[in-house]
């Protein structure tokens, strides 16, 4: 008796692997944001929230231009499910604004550890509640390794001597950013099941830019028009936002929100590697250990996706 192949199961496994790859690439692309923002701040004096607004606005304009022939489809999609789509866009803008506020009030280390570390924990907890069962030991181990790696990398690359004018407010803002990122990821995962990635990315960036606009206007949006400035803004808008979020939303179709949040922790690892390579910053031992932990968590997710999944 010969066994017939299971094309449906094989296609599902392939789609799951593709989703993991898409979100991993997203984390790496997001990791280039830090260096670009640092160079922009040094060259223009723009505040982080203003840079975030420019980033989303450029992405929105590029995506609207690319989807000009499908604007009716985008509008009809928005009319069909306005609440989750608007929440995704507002969340995209707000968790960035809260993160920038946390950096200003409590420093980079606190903002990064709390906001990025809280997101996968909250997402995993919510998925466990929905599934009515605790995550398996492999998922818990992956989560612990990823968050520990994040703490080591951020603690070693942050600025412990930097002023923290309002540490409690900064901590609350960072927690709000992490909560916003987790909730937005879970909502956008549901929306991504029935919305094309480009459509979802276009709507979310437009709404996100409009959400950040008032904060940016208060902080100031003027900047010198120079080749290096334009290039950095285009990189932030096109590569780290338009392309990265399209990949992120595409990957969310087959990837649980908690797994996605773990994979995007590659962002601080990528940022640390670029700081060493481009800015010639030192490479402390904790960054190496944290990088190994993060990569181990990611590798575990790839090698045992079914057992690492809590569903």
mmCIF file of N, CA and C in Angstrom, residues 29-40 236 240 267 271 274 279:
data_model
loop_
_atom_site.group_PDB
_atom_site.id
_atom_site.type_symbol
_atom_site.label_atom_id
_atom_site.label_comp_id
_atom_site.label_asym_id
_atom_site.label_seq_id
_atom_site.Cartn_x
_atom_site.Cartn_y
_atom_site.Cartn_z
ATOM 1 N N UNK A 29 15.282 44.403 9.571
ATOM 2 C CA UNK A 29 15.082 45.723 8.963
ATOM 3 C C UNK A 29 14.790 46.775 10.026
ATOM 4 N N UNK A 30 13.959 46.427 11.004
ATOM 5 C CA UNK A 30 13.688 47.363 12.096
ATOM 6 C C UNK A 30 14.960 47.682 12.881
ATOM 7 N N UNK A 31 15.876 46.734 12.921
ATOM 8 C CA UNK A 31 17.123 46.951 13.645
ATOM 9 C C UNK A 31 17.999 48.026 13.041
ATOM 10 N N UNK A 32 17.779 48.357 11.766
ATOM 11 C CA UNK A 32 18.554 49.435 11.138
ATOM 12 C C UNK A 32 18.001 50.808 11.485
ATOM 13 N N UNK A 33 16.858 50.840 12.159
ATOM 14 C CA UNK A 33 16.222 52.119 12.476
ATOM 15 C C UNK A 33 17.065 52.945 13.435
ATOM 16 N N UNK A 34 17.637 52.301 14.459
ATOM 17 C CA UNK A 34 18.362 53.023 15.496
ATOM 18 C C UNK A 34 19.509 53.856 14.970
ATOM 19 N N UNK A 35 20.338 53.255 14.113
ATOM 20 C CA UNK A 35 21.479 53.983 13.550
ATOM 21 C C UNK A 35 20.997 55.141 12.697
ATOM 22 N N UNK A 36 19.961 54.890 11.866
ATOM 23 C CA UNK A 36 19.436 55.955 11.000
ATOM 24 C C UNK A 36 18.856 57.108 11.820
ATOM 25 N N UNK A 37 18.119 56.780 12.884
ATOM 26 C CA UNK A 37 17.546 57.832 13.736
ATOM 27 C C UNK A 37 18.658 58.615 14.431
ATOM 28 N N UNK A 38 19.691 57.915 14.902
ATOM 29 C CA UNK A 38 20.803 58.595 15.566
ATOM 30 C C UNK A 38 21.497 59.575 14.619
ATOM 31 N N UNK A 39 21.732 59.135 13.385
ATOM 32 C CA UNK A 39 22.383 60.007 12.404
ATOM 33 C C UNK A 39 21.488 61.196 12.051
ATOM 34 N N UNK A 40 20.179 60.960 11.959
ATOM 35 C CA UNK A 40 19.246 62.052 11.659
ATOM 36 C C UNK A 40 19.189 63.073 12.789
ATOM 37 N N UNK A 236 14.187 55.071 6.257
ATOM 38 C CA UNK A 236 13.249 54.845 7.352
ATOM 39 C C UNK A 236 11.827 54.624 6.837
ATOM 40 N N UNK A 240 12.337 50.478 6.351
ATOM 41 C CA UNK A 240 12.002 50.020 7.704
ATOM 42 C C UNK A 240 10.518 50.138 8.038
ATOM 43 N N UNK A 267 15.530 42.925 16.440
ATOM 44 C CA UNK A 267 15.759 44.360 16.203
ATOM 45 C C UNK A 267 16.917 44.917 17.041
ATOM 46 N N UNK A 271 20.603 46.179 15.729
ATOM 47 C CA UNK A 271 21.060 47.537 16.033
ATOM 48 C C UNK A 271 22.430 47.515 16.697
ATOM 49 N N UNK A 274 25.078 46.682 14.068
ATOM 50 C CA UNK A 274 25.355 47.827 13.200
ATOM 51 C C UNK A 274 26.152 48.902 13.939
ATOM 52 N N UNK A 279 29.423 52.362 13.625
ATOM 53 C CA UNK A 279 29.755 53.437 14.558
ATOM 54 C C UNK A 279 30.986 53.116 15.402
#
